[in-house]
mmCIF file of C-alpha atoms and ligand atoms in Angstrom:
data_model
loop_
_atom_site.group_PDB
_atom_site.id
_atom_site.type_symbol
_atom_site.label_atom_id
_atom_site.label_comp_id
_atom_site.label_asym_id
_atom_site.label_seq_id
_atom_site.Cartn_x
_atom_site.Cartn_y
_atom_site.Cartn_z
ATOM 1 C CA MET A 18 -23.547 10.675 39.901
ATOM 2 C CA SER A 19 -25.008 6.980 39.964
ATOM 3 C CA SER A 20 -22.414 4.967 38.129
ATOM 4 C CA GLU A 21 -25.013 2.180 36.586
ATOM 5 C CA ARG A 22 -25.410 1.926 33.007
ATOM 6 C CA LEU A 23 -28.168 4.550 31.990
ATOM 7 C CA THR A 24 -30.993 3.341 30.054
ATOM 8 C CA THR A 25 -33.332 4.432 27.233
ATOM 9 C CA LEU A 26 -35.795 5.618 30.010
ATOM 10 C CA ASP A 27 -33.078 7.698 31.650
ATOM 11 C CA LEU A 28 -32.339 9.550 28.243
ATOM 12 C CA LYS A 29 -36.128 10.029 27.695
ATOM 13 C CA GLU A 30 -36.541 11.416 31.168
ATOM 14 C CA MET A 31 -33.779 13.803 30.491
ATOM 15 C CA LYS A 32 -35.759 15.328 27.590
ATOM 16 C CA LYS A 33 -38.700 15.509 29.583
ATOM 17 C CA ARG A 34 -36.436 17.660 32.419
ATOM 18 C CA LYS A 35 -35.260 19.865 29.467
ATOM 19 C CA GLU A 36 -31.927 18.638 30.456
ATOM 20 C CA LYS A 37 -29.544 18.708 27.715
ATOM 21 C CA ILE A 38 -27.886 15.262 26.571
ATOM 22 C CA THR A 39 -23.995 14.851 25.630
ATOM 23 C CA MET A 40 -23.302 12.335 23.139
ATOM 24 C CA VAL A 41 -19.518 12.139 21.861
ATOM 25 C CA THR A 42 -18.089 9.061 19.521
ATOM 26 C CA ALA A 43 -15.491 6.574 20.865
ATOM 27 C CA TYR A 44 -13.610 3.450 18.944
ATOM 28 C CA ASP A 45 -11.763 2.269 21.903
ATOM 29 C CA TYR A 46 -11.316 1.339 25.509
ATOM 30 C CA PRO A 47 -9.495 4.801 26.760
ATOM 31 C CA THR A 48 -11.441 7.022 24.773
ATOM 32 C CA ALA A 49 -14.457 5.273 26.681
ATOM 33 C CA GLN A 50 -13.107 5.335 29.890
ATOM 34 C CA LEU A 51 -12.555 9.218 29.297
ATOM 35 C CA LEU A 52 -15.929 10.030 28.070
ATOM 36 C CA ASP A 53 -17.434 7.744 30.919
ATOM 37 C CA GLU A 54 -15.231 9.466 33.372
ATOM 38 C CA ALA A 55 -16.160 12.994 32.398
ATOM 39 C CA GLY A 56 -19.918 12.009 32.301
ATOM 40 C CA VAL A 57 -21.127 11.905 28.677
ATOM 41 C CA GLU A 58 -24.477 10.077 28.844
ATOM 42 C CA PHE A 59 -24.360 8.701 25.351
ATOM 43 C CA ILE A 60 -21.185 7.069 23.473
ATOM 44 C CA LEU A 61 -21.500 6.417 20.056
ATOM 45 C CA VAL A 62 -19.531 3.999 18.208
ATOM 46 C CA GLY A 63 -19.989 5.742 14.967
ATOM 47 C CA ASP A 64 -19.084 4.183 11.608
ATOM 48 C CA SER A 65 -16.985 7.528 11.555
ATOM 49 C CA LEU A 66 -14.364 5.060 12.515
ATOM 50 C CA GLY A 67 -13.596 4.582 8.953
ATOM 51 C CA ASN A 68 -12.670 8.178 8.275
ATOM 52 C CA VAL A 69 -11.151 9.338 11.962
ATOM 53 C CA VAL A 70 -9.144 5.799 12.687
ATOM 54 C CA LEU A 71 -9.249 3.599 9.863
ATOM 55 C CA GLY A 72 -7.824 6.199 7.013
ATOM 56 C CA TYR A 73 -10.709 5.718 4.466
ATOM 57 C CA ASP A 74 -12.241 8.712 2.610
ATOM 58 C CA THR A 75 -15.927 7.551 3.500
ATOM 59 C CA THR A 76 -18.025 5.309 5.896
ATOM 60 C CA ILE A 77 -19.069 2.989 3.198
ATOM 61 C CA ALA A 78 -15.936 0.601 3.580
ATOM 62 C CA VAL A 79 -16.565 0.022 7.329
ATOM 63 C CA THR A 80 -17.717 -3.655 8.058
ATOM 64 C CA LEU A 81 -19.822 -5.279 10.535
ATOM 65 C CA ASN A 82 -16.810 -6.953 12.037
ATOM 66 C CA ASP A 83 -14.857 -3.525 12.309
ATOM 67 C CA MET A 84 -17.778 -2.105 14.347
ATOM 68 C CA ILE A 85 -18.025 -5.443 16.637
ATOM 69 C CA HIS A 86 -14.325 -5.177 17.200
ATOM 70 C CA HIS A 87 -14.263 -1.532 18.209
ATOM 71 C CA GLY A 88 -17.875 -1.771 20.023
ATOM 72 C CA LYS A 89 -16.306 -4.567 22.297
ATOM 73 C CA ALA A 90 -13.500 -2.082 23.409
ATOM 74 C CA VAL A 91 -16.120 0.893 23.914
ATOM 75 C CA VAL A 92 -18.166 -1.100 25.999
ATOM 76 C CA ARG A 93 -15.413 -2.676 28.041
ATOM 77 C CA GLY A 94 -14.015 0.872 28.495
ATOM 78 C CA SER A 95 -17.437 2.449 30.110
ATOM 79 C CA LYS A 96 -19.634 1.605 32.839
ATOM 80 C CA ARG A 97 -22.012 4.402 33.154
ATOM 81 C CA ALA A 98 -22.671 5.707 29.502
ATOM 82 C CA PHE A 99 -25.195 4.075 27.364
ATOM 83 C CA VAL A 100 -23.421 2.790 24.141
ATOM 84 C CA VAL A 101 -24.602 2.515 20.767
ATOM 85 C CA VAL A 102 -22.964 1.153 17.828
ATOM 86 C CA ASP A 103 -23.380 2.207 14.167
ATOM 87 C CA MET A 104 -25.155 -0.645 11.735
ATOM 88 C CA PRO A 105 -22.466 -0.212 8.571
ATOM 89 C CA PHE A 106 -23.457 0.345 5.061
ATOM 90 C CA LEU A 107 -25.488 -2.680 3.475
ATOM 91 C CA THR A 108 -26.204 -4.232 6.823
ATOM 92 C CA TYR A 109 -29.671 -3.162 7.451
ATOM 93 C CA GLN A 110 -30.720 -1.956 3.987
ATOM 94 C CA VAL A 111 -31.400 -5.170 2.160
ATOM 95 C CA ASN A 112 -34.258 -6.428 4.254
ATOM 96 C CA SER A 113 -35.670 -6.747 7.455
ATOM 97 C CA GLU A 114 -34.356 -10.042 8.430
ATOM 98 C CA ASP A 115 -30.920 -9.168 7.701
ATOM 99 C CA ALA A 116 -31.088 -6.128 9.644
ATOM 100 C CA LEU A 117 -32.432 -7.878 12.797
ATOM 101 C CA ARG A 118 -29.671 -10.330 12.569
ATOM 102 C CA ASN A 119 -27.140 -8.248 12.402
ATOM 103 C CA ALA A 120 -28.207 -5.914 14.897
ATOM 104 C CA GLY A 121 -28.575 -9.085 17.179
ATOM 105 C CA LYS A 122 -24.845 -9.993 16.309
ATOM 106 C CA ILE A 123 -23.916 -6.480 17.198
ATOM 107 C CA ILE A 124 -25.773 -6.438 20.617
ATOM 108 C CA GLN A 125 -24.898 -9.835 21.613
ATOM 109 C CA GLU A 126 -20.942 -9.661 20.454
ATOM 110 C CA THR A 127 -20.320 -6.064 21.815
ATOM 111 C CA GLY A 128 -22.745 -5.829 25.014
ATOM 112 C CA ALA A 129 -23.735 -2.466 23.616
ATOM 113 C CA GLN A 130 -27.098 -1.141 24.585
ATOM 114 C CA GLY A 131 -28.444 0.056 21.101
ATOM 115 C CA VAL A 132 -27.939 0.157 17.420
ATOM 116 C CA LYS A 133 -27.951 3.234 15.071
ATOM 117 C CA LEU A 134 -29.489 3.063 11.506
ATOM 118 C CA GLU A 135 -29.265 6.013 8.812
ATOM 119 C CA GLY A 136 -32.424 6.662 6.774
ATOM 120 C CA GLY A 137 -36.319 7.086 6.909
ATOM 121 C CA LEU A 138 -39.138 5.390 5.057
ATOM 122 C CA GLU A 139 -36.753 3.496 3.287
ATOM 123 C CA ILE A 140 -35.532 1.625 6.440
ATOM 124 C CA VAL A 141 -38.506 1.955 8.565
ATOM 125 C CA GLU A 142 -39.627 -1.864 8.476
ATOM 126 C CA ALA A 143 -35.880 -2.908 9.186
ATOM 127 C CA VAL A 144 -36.298 -0.266 12.659
ATOM 128 C CA ARG A 145 -39.677 -1.972 13.323
ATOM 129 C CA SER A 146 -38.134 -5.420 13.525
ATOM 130 C CA ILE A 147 -35.199 -4.516 15.430
ATOM 131 C CA THR A 148 -37.247 -2.535 18.179
ATOM 132 C CA GLN A 149 -39.772 -5.379 18.089
ATOM 133 C CA ALA A 150 -36.944 -7.873 19.235
ATOM 134 C CA GLY A 151 -36.124 -5.777 22.039
ATOM 135 C CA ILE A 152 -33.065 -3.753 20.853
ATOM 136 C CA PRO A 153 -33.153 0.034 21.166
ATOM 137 C CA VAL A 154 -32.593 1.739 18.102
ATOM 138 C CA VAL A 155 -31.487 5.183 17.334
ATOM 139 C CA GLY A 156 -32.571 6.786 14.041
ATOM 140 C CA HIS A 157 -30.559 9.130 11.906
ATOM 141 C CA LEU A 158 -31.582 11.620 9.453
ATOM 142 C CA GLY A 159 -30.665 14.453 7.256
ATOM 143 C CA LEU A 160 -27.244 14.197 6.151
ATOM 144 C CA THR A 161 -26.683 10.582 6.244
ATOM 145 C CA PRO A 162 -22.975 9.958 5.400
ATOM 146 C CA GLN A 163 -23.559 6.365 4.008
ATOM 147 C CA SER A 164 -25.663 7.889 1.404
ATOM 148 C CA ALA A 165 -23.782 11.036 0.743
ATOM 149 C CA GLY A 166 -23.237 10.312 -2.797
ATOM 150 C CA GLN A 167 -27.270 10.134 -3.405
ATOM 151 C CA LEU A 168 -27.319 13.504 -1.457
ATOM 152 C CA GLY A 169 -25.098 15.028 -3.693
ATOM 153 C CA GLY A 170 -22.080 15.498 -1.118
ATOM 154 C CA PHE A 171 -21.820 16.726 2.561
ATOM 155 C CA LYS A 172 -24.209 19.355 2.280
ATOM 156 C CA VAL A 173 -26.947 20.819 4.850
ATOM 157 C CA GLN A 174 -29.968 18.826 4.207
ATOM 158 C CA GLY A 175 -33.775 20.511 4.257
ATOM 159 C CA LYS A 176 -33.137 24.091 3.122
ATOM 160 C CA ASP A 177 -36.022 23.283 0.613
ATOM 161 C CA PRO A 178 -39.569 22.360 1.269
ATOM 162 C CA THR A 179 -39.558 19.169 0.275
ATOM 163 C CA VAL A 180 -36.526 17.625 1.498
ATOM 164 C CA ALA A 181 -37.683 19.602 4.680
ATOM 165 C CA LYS A 182 -41.246 17.971 4.919
ATOM 166 C CA LYS A 183 -39.601 14.616 4.129
ATOM 167 C CA ILE A 184 -37.267 14.648 7.130
ATOM 168 C CA MET A 185 -39.655 15.799 9.431
ATOM 169 C CA GLU A 186 -42.120 13.119 8.134
ATOM 170 C CA ASP A 187 -39.317 10.495 8.266
ATOM 171 C CA SER A 188 -38.819 11.678 11.914
ATOM 172 C CA LEU A 189 -42.413 10.818 12.893
ATOM 173 C CA LEU A 190 -41.901 7.385 11.416
ATOM 174 C CA LEU A 191 -38.914 6.436 13.021
ATOM 175 C CA GLU A 192 -40.485 7.527 16.287
ATOM 176 C CA GLU A 193 -43.867 5.468 15.419
ATOM 177 C CA ALA A 194 -41.759 2.571 14.279
ATOM 178 C CA GLY A 195 -40.193 2.655 18.315
ATOM 179 C CA ALA A 196 -36.723 4.389 17.627
ATOM 180 C CA PHE A 197 -36.181 5.773 21.160
ATOM 181 C CA SER A 198 -34.046 8.511 20.005
ATOM 182 C CA LEU A 199 -32.898 10.330 16.547
ATOM 183 C CA VAL A 200 -29.747 11.895 15.388
ATOM 184 C CA LEU A 201 -30.221 14.843 12.863
ATOM 185 C CA GLU A 202 -27.151 15.862 10.957
ATOM 186 C CA CYS A 203 -26.583 18.851 9.305
ATOM 187 C CA VAL A 204 -30.156 20.522 8.989
ATOM 188 C CA PRO A 205 -31.246 24.051 9.658
ATOM 189 C CA TRP A 206 -31.807 24.895 13.344
ATOM 190 C CA GLN A 207 -35.244 26.119 12.661
ATOM 191 C CA LEU A 208 -36.102 22.150 11.309
ATOM 192 C CA ALA A 209 -34.184 20.589 14.149
ATOM 193 C CA LYS A 210 -36.163 22.819 16.493
ATOM 194 C CA ALA A 211 -39.385 21.830 14.935
ATOM 195 C CA ILE A 212 -38.848 18.207 15.088
ATOM 196 C CA SER A 213 -37.320 18.235 18.689
ATOM 197 C CA GLU A 214 -40.462 20.116 20.054
ATOM 198 C CA ARG A 215 -42.795 17.571 17.598
ATOM 199 C CA LEU A 216 -41.124 14.149 18.734
ATOM 200 C CA SER A 217 -41.357 12.624 22.394
ATOM 201 C CA ILE A 218 -37.892 10.561 22.029
ATOM 202 C CA PRO A 219 -34.534 12.736 22.466
ATOM 203 C CA VAL A 220 -33.205 14.415 19.126
ATOM 204 C CA ILE A 221 -29.655 14.858 19.221
ATOM 205 C CA GLY A 222 -28.037 17.313 16.953
ATOM 206 C CA ILE A 223 -24.803 17.647 14.807
ATOM 207 C CA GLY A 224 -24.757 20.805 12.804
ATOM 208 C CA ALA A 225 -28.552 21.100 13.789
ATOM 209 C CA GLY A 226 -28.586 24.110 16.071
ATOM 210 C CA LYS A 227 -28.852 24.445 19.798
ATOM 211 C CA PHE A 228 -32.380 23.550 20.208
ATOM 212 C CA CYS A 229 -31.930 19.955 19.963
ATOM 213 C CA ASP A 230 -32.387 17.741 23.002
ATOM 214 C CA GLY A 231 -28.632 17.102 23.069
ATOM 215 C CA GLN A 232 -25.616 17.602 21.065
ATOM 216 C CA VAL A 233 -23.070 14.861 19.378
ATOM 217 C CA LEU A 234 -19.904 15.363 17.886
ATOM 218 C CA VAL A 235 -16.634 13.277 17.083
ATOM 219 C CA PHE A 236 -14.025 12.794 19.445
ATOM 220 C CA HIS A 237 -11.396 13.041 16.969
ATOM 221 C CA ASP A 238 -12.937 16.373 15.931
ATOM 222 C CA ILE A 239 -13.456 17.957 19.365
ATOM 223 C CA MET A 240 -9.898 17.060 20.752
ATOM 224 C CA GLY A 241 -8.299 18.341 17.467
ATOM 225 C CA LEU A 242 -6.915 14.920 16.672
ATOM 226 C CA TYR A 243 -8.347 14.631 12.875
ATOM 227 C CA THR A 244 -6.376 16.411 10.198
ATOM 228 C CA GLY A 245 -8.873 15.798 7.125
ATOM 229 C CA LYS A 246 -11.534 18.509 6.487
ATOM 230 C CA ARG A 247 -13.410 20.008 9.372
ATOM 231 C CA PRO A 248 -17.418 20.740 8.972
ATOM 232 C CA LYS A 249 -18.500 24.430 9.913
ATOM 233 C CA PHE A 250 -20.361 22.831 12.914
ATOM 234 C CA VAL A 251 -17.241 21.306 14.440
ATOM 235 C CA LYS A 252 -16.099 23.274 17.415
ATOM 236 C CA GLN A 253 -12.533 22.374 18.609
ATOM 237 C CA TYR A 254 -12.294 22.198 22.445
ATOM 238 C CA ALA A 255 -8.674 20.708 22.587
ATOM 239 C CA GLN A 256 -5.498 20.694 20.737
ATOM 240 C CA ALA A 257 -4.479 17.066 21.651
ATOM 241 C CA ARG A 258 -2.646 16.496 18.463
ATOM 242 C CA SER A 259 0.356 19.203 19.317
ATOM 243 C CA VAL A 260 0.448 17.949 22.992
ATOM 244 C CA MET A 261 1.036 14.341 21.425
ATOM 245 C CA LEU A 262 3.186 15.316 18.798
ATOM 246 C CA LYS A 263 5.301 17.243 21.490
ATOM 247 C CA GLY A 264 5.364 14.171 23.711
ATOM 248 C CA ILE A 265 6.537 12.012 20.801
ATOM 249 C CA ASN A 266 9.202 14.449 19.702
ATOM 250 C CA ASP A 267 10.721 14.945 23.390
ATOM 251 C CA TYR A 268 10.946 11.068 23.271
ATOM 252 C CA ILE A 269 12.754 10.554 20.002
ATOM 253 C CA SER A 270 15.038 13.382 21.191
ATOM 254 C CA GLU A 271 15.871 11.968 24.744
ATOM 255 C CA VAL A 272 16.581 8.347 22.742
ATOM 256 C CA LYS A 273 18.926 10.080 20.391
ATOM 257 C CA GLN A 274 20.660 11.945 23.102
ATOM 258 C CA GLY A 275 21.201 8.857 25.300
ATOM 259 C CA LEU A 276 18.872 10.797 28.184
ATOM 260 C CA PHE A 277 16.210 8.077 28.041
ATOM 261 C CA PRO A 278 16.352 5.337 29.596
ATOM 262 C CA ASP A 279 17.971 6.880 33.061
ATOM 263 C CA GLU A 280 18.572 5.137 35.852
ATOM 264 C CA LYS A 281 14.990 5.573 37.289
ATOM 265 C CA HIS A 282 13.721 3.750 34.305
ATOM 266 C CA SER A 283 16.128 0.984 34.127
ATOM 267 C CA PHE A 284 16.682 -2.339 36.105
ATOM 268 C CA THR A 285 19.786 -3.448 37.965
ATOM 269 C CA MET A 286 21.465 -6.733 38.955
ATOM 270 C CA SER A 287 24.223 -7.772 41.447
ATOM 271 C CA GLU A 288 27.923 -7.397 40.467
ATOM 272 C CA GLU A 289 28.426 -11.086 41.594
ATOM 273 C CA VAL A 290 25.457 -12.391 39.298
ATOM 274 C CA LEU A 291 27.191 -9.983 36.733
ATOM 275 C CA ALA A 292 30.576 -11.600 37.050
ATOM 276 C CA ALA A 293 29.159 -14.959 37.251
ATOM 277 C CA VAL A 294 27.244 -14.507 33.833
ATOM 278 C CA LEU A 295 30.588 -13.066 32.119
ATOM 279 C CA GLU A 296 32.948 -15.845 33.459
HETATM 280 O O1 LIG B 22 -20.567 7.870 12.552
HETATM 281 C C1 LIG B 22 -20.605 8.659 13.321
HETATM 282 O O2 LIG B 22 -19.673 9.364 13.993
HETATM 283 C C2 LIG B 22 -21.930 9.491 13.243
HETATM 284 C C3 LIG B 22 -21.879 10.632 13.857
HETATM 285 C C4 LIG B 22 -21.715 11.957 12.918
HETATM 286 C C5 LIG B 22 -23.318 11.160 14.360
HETATM 287 O O3 LIG B 22 -22.792 9.098 12.754
#
């Protein structure tokens, strides 16, 4: 496996070869190292940062500086994965100039390879101006958490013909505007399959069934680290929280009992030096 940074072309080639793409979120240096070592192709510095790391209820409070701060750590921790940073709420919806300036700031300051924006028709001009400036863009349709309030909550999107048609049309618009990949969240698998077949860019699903070109999940969800509500589409692959809790409890117990630190974890000095100090 080459250790060079993957490119948009590599990801598009994977779709052509029908090789599934894996994407996982990361927000810090050690997680990025882990994901890179494991061979994940796509790392998303998601604004789910707000929920799983910063303790907010939604992603709305996450700022551009938050994303840049965490994006930098993820880029430093990874060598091979393609790193995409989420553009947070209101950093791309106001107008295209604003969107391009903020996307540029993310790329310049973090060294990430691309940005992700939520929405379709409403933000397509922003996507066009960012991609025309040479910045790779990932779209995000279906359940878009930054507009969950308007969508009526965290619900499956596209079960009815009007919304399903809009998601299909928006996906084509995003591809035409230059997006090189698309995240589809919480949509019926049949719709995700049709979109994945229709688009030439890789479609990465989350709660969108198995026919997408790749899958994404939030790191804290798959590792069993997040204690909040777990959506139906999340599969837990490890119980890292209980492993960590045991480690912390063992440490507390050894300190309380005077078992830590032992000789192995302590430094020593000669009797003469000690005597000189105590004189
Ligand atoms: O912020 C995030 O983690 C995301 C994924 C859920 C796709 O956008």
